[in-house]
Coordinates of C-alpha atoms in Angstrom, one line a residue:
M286 CA -67.0 13.8 -10.1
D287 CA -70.0 15.3 -11.8
R288 CA -70.6 17.4 -8.7
V289 CA -66.9 18.5 -8.5
V290 CA -66.9 19.5 -12.2
S291 CA -70.2 21.4 -11.9
T292 CA -68.9 23.2 -8.8
L293 CA -65.6 24.2 -10.5
I294 CA -67.6 25.4 -13.5
G295 CA -69.8 27.5 -11.2
V296 CA -66.7 29.0 -9.5
V297 CA -65.0 29.8 -12.8
V298 CA -68.2 31.4 -14.1
A299 CA -68.8 33.4 -10.9
V300 CA -65.2 34.7 -10.8
G301 CA -65.3 35.5 -14.5
V302 CA -68.6 37.4 -14.3
S303 CA -67.4 39.2 -11.2
A304 CA -64.2 40.3 -13.0
I305 CA -66.2 41.5 -16.1
I306 CA -68.5 43.5 -13.8
F307 CA -65.6 45.0 -11.9
I308 CA -63.7 46.0 -15.0
G309 CA -66.9 47.2 -16.6
I310 CA -67.7 49.5 -13.7
N311 CA -64.2 50.9 -13.7
K312 CA -64.4 51.6 -17.4
L313 CA -67.9 53.2 -17.0
F314 CA -66.5 55.7 -14.5
D315 CA -63.5 56.4 -16.7
V316 CA -66.0 57.8 -19.3
A317 CA -67.6 60.3 -16.8
P318 CA -65.3 63.3 -17.2
R319 CA -65.1 63.2 -21.0
R320 CA -68.5 61.8 -22.2
W321 CA -71.0 62.6 -19.4
Q322 CA -74.1 61.8 -21.4
W323 CA -72.7 58.4 -22.3
F324 CA -71.9 57.9 -18.6
T325 CA -75.4 58.8 -17.4
T326 CA -77.0 56.7 -20.2
L327 CA -75.0 53.6 -19.3
L328 CA -75.5 54.2 -15.6
G329 CA -79.3 54.4 -16.0
A330 CA -79.4 51.3 -18.3
S331 CA -77.2 49.3 -15.9
A332 CA -79.3 50.2 -12.9
S333 CA -82.5 49.1 -14.6
L334 CA -80.8 46.0 -16.0
G335 CA -79.5 45.0 -12.6
T336 CA -82.9 45.5 -10.9
F337 CA -84.8 43.5 -13.5
L338 CA -82.2 40.7 -13.5
I339 CA -82.8 40.4 -9.7
L340 CA -86.5 40.2 -10.3
W341 CA -85.9 37.7 -13.1
G342 CA -83.7 35.6 -10.9
N343 CA -86.3 35.5 -8.2
R344 CA -89.1 34.5 -10.7
A345 CA -90.9 37.7 -9.7
I346 CA -92.0 38.8 -13.2
E347 CA -93.6 37.3 -16.2
Q348 CA -91.9 37.4 -19.7
P349 CA -88.6 38.5 -18.0
V350 CA -86.5 38.6 -21.2
L351 CA -88.8 41.1 -23.0
W352 CA -89.4 43.3 -20.0
T353 CA -85.8 43.3 -18.9
I354 CA -84.8 44.7 -22.3
V355 CA -87.6 47.3 -22.2
A356 CA -86.6 48.3 -18.7
T357 CA -82.9 48.7 -19.8
V358 CA -84.0 50.9 -22.7
V359 CA -86.2 53.1 -20.4
G360 CA -83.4 53.4 -17.9
G361 CA -80.9 54.4 -20.6
V362 CA -83.3 57.0 -22.0
V363 CA -83.9 58.5 -18.5
G364 CA -80.1 58.5 -17.9
F365 CA -79.4 60.2 -21.2
L366 CA -82.0 63.0 -20.5
L367 CA -80.7 63.6 -17.0
G368 CA -77.2 63.9 -18.5
Q369 CA -78.2 66.9 -20.5
L370 CA -81.1 68.6 -18.7
E371 CA -80.1 71.5 -16.4
D372 CA -83.5 72.7 -15.4
M373 CA -84.5 71.2 -12.0
K374 CA -88.2 70.9 -12.8
A375 CA -87.5 69.1 -16.1
R376 CA -85.1 66.8 -14.3
L377 CA -87.6 66.0 -11.6
I378 CA -90.4 65.3 -14.2
V379 CA -88.1 63.0 -16.3
G380 CA -86.8 61.1 -13.2
A381 CA -90.2 60.6 -11.7
A382 CA -91.8 59.7 -15.0
G383 CA -89.1 57.2 -15.8
G384 CA -89.2 55.6 -12.3
G385 CA -93.0 55.5 -12.6
I386 CA -92.9 53.7 -15.9
L387 CA -90.5 51.1 -14.5
G388 CA -92.7 50.7 -11.4
L389 CA -95.7 50.2 -13.7
I390 CA -94.0 47.5 -15.7
V391 CA -93.1 45.6 -12.5
G392 CA -96.6 46.0 -11.1
L393 CA -98.2 44.8 -14.3
K394 CA -95.9 41.8 -14.9
M395 CA -95.5 40.7 -11.3
R396 CA -96.3 37.0 -11.0
D397 CA -99.4 35.7 -9.2
V398 CA -97.3 32.8 -8.0
I399 CA -93.6 32.1 -8.0
L400 CA -93.5 28.3 -8.4
V401 CA -96.0 25.5 -8.9
F402 CA -95.2 22.0 -7.8
Q403 CA -97.1 19.0 -9.2
D404 CA -97.1 15.8 -7.1
G405 CA -99.5 13.3 -8.6
N406 CA -102.9 14.9 -8.3
K407 CA -101.7 17.4 -5.8
T408 CA -100.7 20.9 -6.9
T409 CA -98.8 23.2 -4.6
E410 CA -98.3 26.9 -5.3
V411 CA -95.4 28.7 -3.7
G412 CA -95.9 32.4 -2.7
T413 CA -96.4 35.5 -4.7
P414 CA -94.2 38.6 -4.7
M415 CA -97.3 40.9 -4.6
P416 CA -97.5 42.9 -1.4
A417 CA -100.7 42.9 0.7
L418 CA -100.2 46.7 0.9
N419 CA -101.5 48.4 4.1
I420 CA -101.5 52.1 3.3
G421 CA -101.7 53.2 6.9
E422 CA -98.8 51.1 8.1
T423 CA -96.7 51.9 5.1
L424 CA -97.2 55.7 5.6
I425 CA -96.0 55.2 9.2
W426 CA -92.7 53.7 7.8
V427 CA -92.5 56.6 5.4
A428 CA -92.8 59.1 8.2
V429 CA -90.2 57.3 10.3
F430 CA -87.7 57.2 7.5
A431 CA -88.4 60.8 6.5
A432 CA -87.5 61.8 10.0
V433 CA -84.3 59.8 9.7
G434 CA -83.6 61.7 6.4
V435 CA -84.1 65.0 8.2
G436 CA -81.7 63.9 10.9
I437 CA -79.0 62.8 8.4
W438 CA -79.5 66.1 6.5
A439 CA -79.0 68.1 9.7
L440 CA -75.9 66.0 10.7
R441 CA -74.3 66.6 7.3
G442 CA -74.5 70.4 7.8
R443 CA -77.7 71.1 5.9
R444 CA -75.6 71.8 2.7
K445 CA -78.1 70.2 0.3
P446 CA -81.9 70.9 -0.1
I447 CA -83.9 69.0 2.5
V448 CA -86.4 67.9 -0.1
R449 CA -83.9 65.5 -1.5
S450 CA -83.4 63.7 1.9
L451 CA -87.2 63.7 2.5
V452 CA -88.0 62.2 -1.0
F453 CA -85.2 59.6 -0.9
W454 CA -85.6 58.4 2.7
G455 CA -89.4 58.6 2.5
T456 CA -89.2 56.3 -0.6
V457 CA -86.9 53.9 1.4
G458 CA -89.6 53.8 4.1
W459 CA -92.3 53.1 1.5
G460 CA -90.3 50.2 0.1
I461 CA -89.8 48.7 3.5
G462 CA -93.4 49.2 4.5
A463 CA -94.8 47.8 1.3
F464 CA -92.4 44.9 0.5
A465 CA -90.4 44.0 3.6
A466 CA -92.7 44.7 6.6
G467 CA -95.9 44.0 4.8
D468 CA -97.3 40.5 4.1
L469 CA -96.5 38.8 0.8
G470 CA -98.6 36.0 -0.5
V471 CA -101.9 37.6 -1.3
A472 CA -102.1 38.3 -5.0
N473 CA -103.7 41.7 -5.5
R474 CA -102.8 43.4 -8.7
Q475 CA -104.1 46.8 -7.7
K476 CA -102.1 47.0 -4.5
A477 CA -99.0 45.7 -6.4
L478 CA -99.4 48.5 -8.9
I479 CA -99.7 51.2 -6.2
A480 CA -96.7 49.8 -4.3
C481 CA -94.5 49.6 -7.3
I482 CA -95.4 52.8 -9.0
V483 CA -95.1 54.9 -5.9
F484 CA -91.7 53.3 -5.1
G485 CA -90.5 53.9 -8.7
V486 CA -91.7 57.5 -8.8
G487 CA -89.9 58.1 -5.5
I488 CA -86.6 56.6 -6.7
G489 CA -86.8 58.4 -10.0
A490 CA -87.6 61.7 -8.3
S491 CA -84.6 61.3 -6.0
M492 CA -82.4 60.9 -9.1
G493 CA -84.1 63.9 -10.8
L494 CA -83.5 66.1 -7.7
I495 CA -79.7 65.7 -8.1
P496 CA -78.5 69.0 -9.7
F497 CA -76.9 69.0 -13.1
T498 CA -73.2 67.9 -12.8
G499 CA -70.6 70.4 -13.9
E500 CA -67.2 69.5 -15.4
R501 CA -65.3 69.8 -12.1
R502 CA -67.7 67.6 -10.3
R503 CA -67.5 65.0 -13.1
V504 CA -63.7 64.7 -12.5
E505 CA -64.3 64.3 -8.7
I506 CA -66.9 61.6 -9.4
E507 CA -64.4 59.7 -11.7
S508 CA -61.6 59.8 -9.1
G509 CA -63.8 59.3 -6.0
S510 CA -65.6 56.3 -7.5
R511 CA -62.6 54.0 -6.9
K512 CA -63.1 53.5 -3.2
Y513 CA -66.8 52.6 -3.7
I514 CA -66.0 50.2 -6.6
F515 CA -63.5 48.4 -4.4
L516 CA -65.4 48.5 -1.1
T517 CA -69.0 47.9 -2.3
P518 CA -68.7 44.2 -3.3
A519 CA -66.9 43.4 -0.1
L520 CA -69.5 45.3 2.0
F521 CA -72.3 43.6 0.1
F522 CA -71.0 40.1 0.8
I523 CA -70.3 41.0 4.4
G524 CA -73.8 42.4 4.8
A525 CA -75.5 39.5 3.0
S526 CA -73.5 36.7 4.8
L527 CA -73.0 38.2 8.2
V528 CA -74.9 41.4 9.1
V529 CA -78.3 40.5 7.7
P530 CA -78.3 36.9 9.1
T531 CA -77.2 38.3 12.5
I532 CA -80.1 40.8 12.5
R533 CA -82.5 38.0 11.4
T534 CA -81.3 35.7 14.1
F535 CA -81.7 38.4 16.7
W536 CA -85.3 38.8 15.6
L537 CA -86.0 35.1 15.5
S538 CA -84.7 34.8 19.1
F539 CA -87.9 36.5 20.3
L540 CA -90.1 33.9 18.5
D541 CA -91.0 30.3 19.3
R542 CA -89.4 27.3 17.6
T543 CA -91.9 27.6 14.6
G544 CA -91.1 31.3 14.1
D545 CA -94.8 32.1 14.3
K546 CA -95.5 33.2 17.9
A547 CA -93.7 35.9 19.9
V548 CA -92.4 34.6 23.2
G549 CA -90.5 37.7 24.5
L550 CA -87.4 36.9 26.5
A551 CA -88.4 33.3 27.2
N552 CA -85.6 31.9 25.0
Y553 CA -83.0 34.0 26.7
S554 CA -84.3 32.9 30.2
E555 CA -83.9 29.3 29.1
V556 CA -80.5 29.8 27.7
F557 CA -79.0 31.8 30.5
G558 CA -80.6 29.6 33.1
D559 CA -78.9 26.5 31.8
T560 CA -75.5 25.9 33.5
N561 CA -74.3 23.8 30.5
I562 CA -74.6 26.9 28.3
I563 CA -73.2 29.5 30.7
N564 CA -71.9 29.0 34.2
V565 CA -70.4 31.9 36.1
T566 CA -70.8 30.5 39.7
N567 CA -67.0 30.3 40.0
W568 CA -66.4 33.9 38.9
T569 CA -64.4 34.7 42.1
G570 CA -61.8 32.1 41.1
I571 CA -60.7 34.5 38.4
F572 CA -58.8 36.7 40.8
G573 CA -57.0 33.7 42.4
S574 CA -55.9 32.5 39.0
A575 CA -52.2 32.6 38.2
L576 CA -53.0 33.8 34.7
F577 CA -54.9 36.8 36.1
Q578 CA -52.2 37.7 38.5
F579 CA -49.5 37.4 35.8
G580 CA -51.5 39.5 33.4
L581 CA -52.2 42.2 36.0
A582 CA -48.4 42.3 36.8
I583 CA -47.6 42.9 33.1
I584 CA -50.2 45.7 32.9
I585 CA -48.8 47.4 36.0
L586 CA -45.3 47.1 34.5
G587 CA -46.5 48.8 31.4
F588 CA -48.0 51.7 33.3
V589 CA -44.9 52.0 35.5
A590 CA -42.7 52.1 32.4
A591 CA -45.0 54.8 30.9
Y592 CA -44.7 56.9 34.1
F593 CA -40.9 56.8 34.2
I594 CA -40.5 57.5 30.5
S595 CA -42.8 60.5 30.9
A596 CA -40.9 61.7 34.0
R597 CA -37.6 61.5 32.1
R598 CA -39.0 63.5 29.2
G599 CA -40.7 66.0 31.5
D600 CA -44.1 65.3 30.0
E601 CA -47.2 66.4 32.0
G602 CA -49.1 63.1 31.3
M603 CA -48.1 59.5 30.8
A604 CA -46.3 58.8 27.5
F605 CA -47.9 55.8 25.8
G606 CA -46.1 54.3 22.8
A607 CA -45.3 50.9 21.3
G608 CA -42.9 50.0 24.1
T609 CA -45.4 50.8 26.9
L610 CA -48.6 49.8 25.3
S611 CA -47.4 46.3 24.3
P612 CA -47.2 45.1 27.9
I613 CA -50.7 46.5 28.6
V614 CA -52.1 44.8 25.5
I615 CA -50.4 41.5 26.3
G616 CA -51.5 41.7 30.0
S617 CA -55.1 42.4 29.0
F618 CA -55.0 39.3 26.7
V619 CA -53.7 37.1 29.5
I620 CA -56.4 38.4 31.9
A621 CA -59.0 37.6 29.2
M622 CA -57.6 34.0 29.0
A623 CA -57.9 33.8 32.8
I624 CA -61.6 34.8 32.6
F625 CA -62.4 32.3 29.9
A626 CA -60.4 29.5 31.6
T627 CA -62.4 30.0 34.9
L628 CA -65.9 30.4 33.6
R629 CA -67.7 27.4 32.0
G630 CA -70.4 26.8 29.4
T631 CA -70.9 26.7 25.6
I632 CA -71.2 30.4 25.3
I633 CA -68.0 31.0 27.2
N634 CA -66.2 28.5 24.9
N635 CA -67.5 30.3 21.9
L636 CA -66.5 33.7 23.3
W637 CA -63.0 32.3 24.0
W638 CA -62.6 31.1 20.4
V639 CA -64.0 34.3 18.9
F640 CA -61.8 36.6 21.1
T641 CA -58.6 34.6 20.6
V642 CA -58.9 34.2 16.9
T643 CA -59.8 37.9 16.4
A644 CA -57.0 39.2 18.7
V645 CA -54.3 37.0 17.2
A646 CA -55.5 37.9 13.7

């Protein structure tokens, strides 16, 4: 019962906090057209607060209460200044300086270790968020993502200055090279400072390079924000629960059972060589299946119907509509069932389940 109660409390708190955040963000963007400086101030403060709450929740910084408050104030001041400065150089200086200050705080207050466990006379220290920064490798990531930024800039019609894309995507590359691709676990304050300050300066400069927003654009931001407010939480949870684990699983599939040594395609050879996992030896039986023949007949019926309807209308090509596409879709579904019913193995069973549930849904 204690566990049930604690779970229910957790659910209620999570839903309540989510509702408050959702309503708060909506109200924040309502302010944009009328009180732009209030909007940019609250936006800067909220971004800094959210970032430091994440660091706090992951035990990455010392004295989290104090420095989360300080960071929120710094973010609010930077947002306020960017809300009124029109000169691009001034905006760039303010954004880069504010981001650099926040990066400096993170670098200075980053923990040497995250957790310490005491078991009798044995003390175990768990990790450190400090990156073992490799400048050369990190600059390669910067160059790769800067090239990505140039490509995105070109695909979007080259409407905006290229320097914005270079700074933003180069900063993303720095963050990945310093914190994601690089090793964590070696406490080095100097490297942590360099990594955090450069990343902060890059993010701040990206914000500063955004031109001053006029009244018309403010109204567009307020009205256009709704789709992001509704979609972002869903996309975040889908990414966190499905996309990221899928990418990580794909990466782990090239490593051994300990996750330490690369084994290439050995795991795939073992999986696809096991007839209990996938067995396609009877694939020719698909064509003799009554399900396959029935599904093929339905598809042919759909194409014949489309041909005669087109001929009656005098159309040059076939006319596909709800009436003619339905038999084709149903026939394709039946043929898929014939394939899954003939082939054997765990993978085939999983594919059958995934395809059927998705198609029916």
